[in-house]
Amino acid sequence: MLLFSVRPNLGPGLIGDGFTLENYFNFLKSSFYLGFLTRSLWIAFYCTAITALLGYLIAYFMYRSSPRMRLIAGVILIVQFFTAYVIRTYA
């Protein structure tokens, strides 16, 4: 992908030889693409923040709870990783 991004664009579906940064300049000049880039980065930021917050809250809960509750919480967290495998197996 990186190799294609620095090659000249010769038209729809045609990629030339050589090296150019024109594709990046066109991307950064376009408000259409910058809008999508900005929105994607904000979504990534929100998802990262929410995931980190939830992860720390769950870890704190497991740290402060009894060994039995730690086991139950750990099993609940691990079981969800197997759902995709089970669905693919039975599909």
Short mmCIF file of C-alpha atoms in Angstrom, two decimals:
data_model
loop_
_atom_site.label_atom_id
_atom_site.label_comp_id
_atom_site.label_asym_id
_atom_site.label_seq_id
_atom_site.Cartn_x
_atom_site.Cartn_y
_atom_site.Cartn_z
CA MET A 1 0.00 0.00 0.00
CA LEU A 2 2.76 2.41 0.91
CA LEU A 3 4.50 1.72 -2.39
CA PHE A 4 1.35 2.49 -4.38
CA SER A 5 0.70 5.67 -2.39
CA VAL A 6 3.99 7.27 -3.49
CA ARG A 7 3.66 6.39 -7.17
CA PRO A 8 2.07 8.78 -9.67
CA ASN A 9 -1.58 8.35 -10.50
CA LEU A 10 -2.14 8.05 -14.28
CA GLY A 11 -5.91 7.75 -14.16
CA PRO A 12 -8.55 5.34 -12.93
CA GLY A 13 -6.80 2.10 -12.04
CA LEU A 14 -3.46 3.13 -13.57
CA ILE A 15 -0.34 3.60 -11.47
CA GLY A 16 2.89 4.92 -12.93
CA ASP A 17 6.53 4.40 -12.08
CA GLY A 18 8.60 6.78 -10.02
CA PHE A 19 8.19 8.60 -6.75
CA THR A 20 5.83 11.45 -5.91
CA LEU A 21 4.14 12.92 -2.85
CA GLU A 22 1.35 14.44 -4.95
CA ASN A 23 -1.18 11.90 -3.65
CA TYR A 24 -0.52 13.00 -0.07
CA PHE A 25 -0.75 16.69 -0.99
CA ASN A 26 -4.09 16.09 -2.74
CA PHE A 27 -5.33 14.18 0.31
CA LEU A 28 -4.36 16.95 2.72
CA LYS A 29 -5.86 19.70 0.49
CA SER A 30 -9.25 18.01 0.18
CA SER A 31 -11.78 18.99 2.84
CA PHE A 32 -13.74 15.83 2.01
CA TYR A 33 -10.90 13.51 3.01
CA LEU A 34 -9.82 15.66 5.95
CA GLY A 35 -13.36 15.44 7.32
CA PHE A 36 -13.24 11.66 7.19
CA LEU A 37 -9.76 11.59 8.71
CA THR A 38 -10.80 13.91 11.55
CA ARG A 39 -13.94 11.90 12.26
CA SER A 40 -12.00 8.62 12.22
CA LEU A 41 -9.38 9.95 14.63
CA TRP A 42 -12.08 11.20 17.03
CA ILE A 43 -13.83 7.83 16.95
CA ALA A 44 -10.50 6.10 17.61
CA PHE A 45 -9.83 8.46 20.54
CA TYR A 46 -13.28 7.86 22.08
CA CYS A 47 -13.01 4.09 21.68
CA THR A 48 -9.54 4.05 23.23
CA ALA A 49 -10.61 6.20 26.17
CA ILE A 50 -13.76 4.18 26.88
CA THR A 51 -11.91 0.86 26.58
CA ALA A 52 -9.11 2.03 28.88
CA LEU A 53 -11.61 3.30 31.45
CA LEU A 54 -13.63 0.08 31.39
CA GLY A 55 -10.47 -2.03 31.56
CA TYR A 56 -9.17 -0.18 34.61
CA LEU A 57 -12.57 -0.36 36.33
CA ILE A 58 -12.82 -4.12 35.76
CA ALA A 59 -9.21 -4.64 36.88
CA TYR A 60 -9.84 -2.59 40.03
CA PHE A 61 -13.00 -4.56 40.76
CA MET A 62 -11.12 -7.84 40.34
CA TYR A 63 -8.27 -6.61 42.54
CA ARG A 64 -10.58 -5.56 45.37
CA SER A 65 -12.96 -8.55 45.26
CA SER A 66 -12.78 -11.97 46.87
CA PRO A 67 -11.00 -14.87 45.15
CA ARG A 68 -14.36 -16.40 44.19
CA MET A 69 -15.52 -13.17 42.48
CA ARG A 70 -12.13 -12.87 40.75
CA LEU A 71 -12.59 -16.33 39.31
CA ILE A 72 -16.13 -15.57 38.13
CA ALA A 73 -15.10 -12.24 36.57
CA GLY A 74 -12.08 -13.86 34.91
CA VAL A 75 -14.21 -16.64 33.45
CA ILE A 76 -16.76 -14.13 32.14
CA LEU A 77 -14.00 -12.11 30.49
CA ILE A 78 -12.33 -15.16 28.92
CA VAL A 79 -15.50 -16.89 27.73
CA GLN A 80 -16.35 -14.06 25.35
CA PHE A 81 -13.15 -14.76 23.39
CA PHE A 82 -14.46 -18.23 22.53
CA THR A 83 -17.76 -17.07 21.03
CA ALA A 84 -16.30 -16.38 17.57
CA TYR A 85 -14.64 -19.80 17.55
CA VAL A 86 -17.86 -21.57 18.54
CA ILE A 87 -19.92 -19.67 15.98
CA ARG A 88 -17.45 -20.54 13.20
CA THR A 89 -17.44 -24.18 14.28
CA TYR A 90 -21.22 -24.55 14.16
CA ALA A 91 -21.78 -22.35 11.10
#
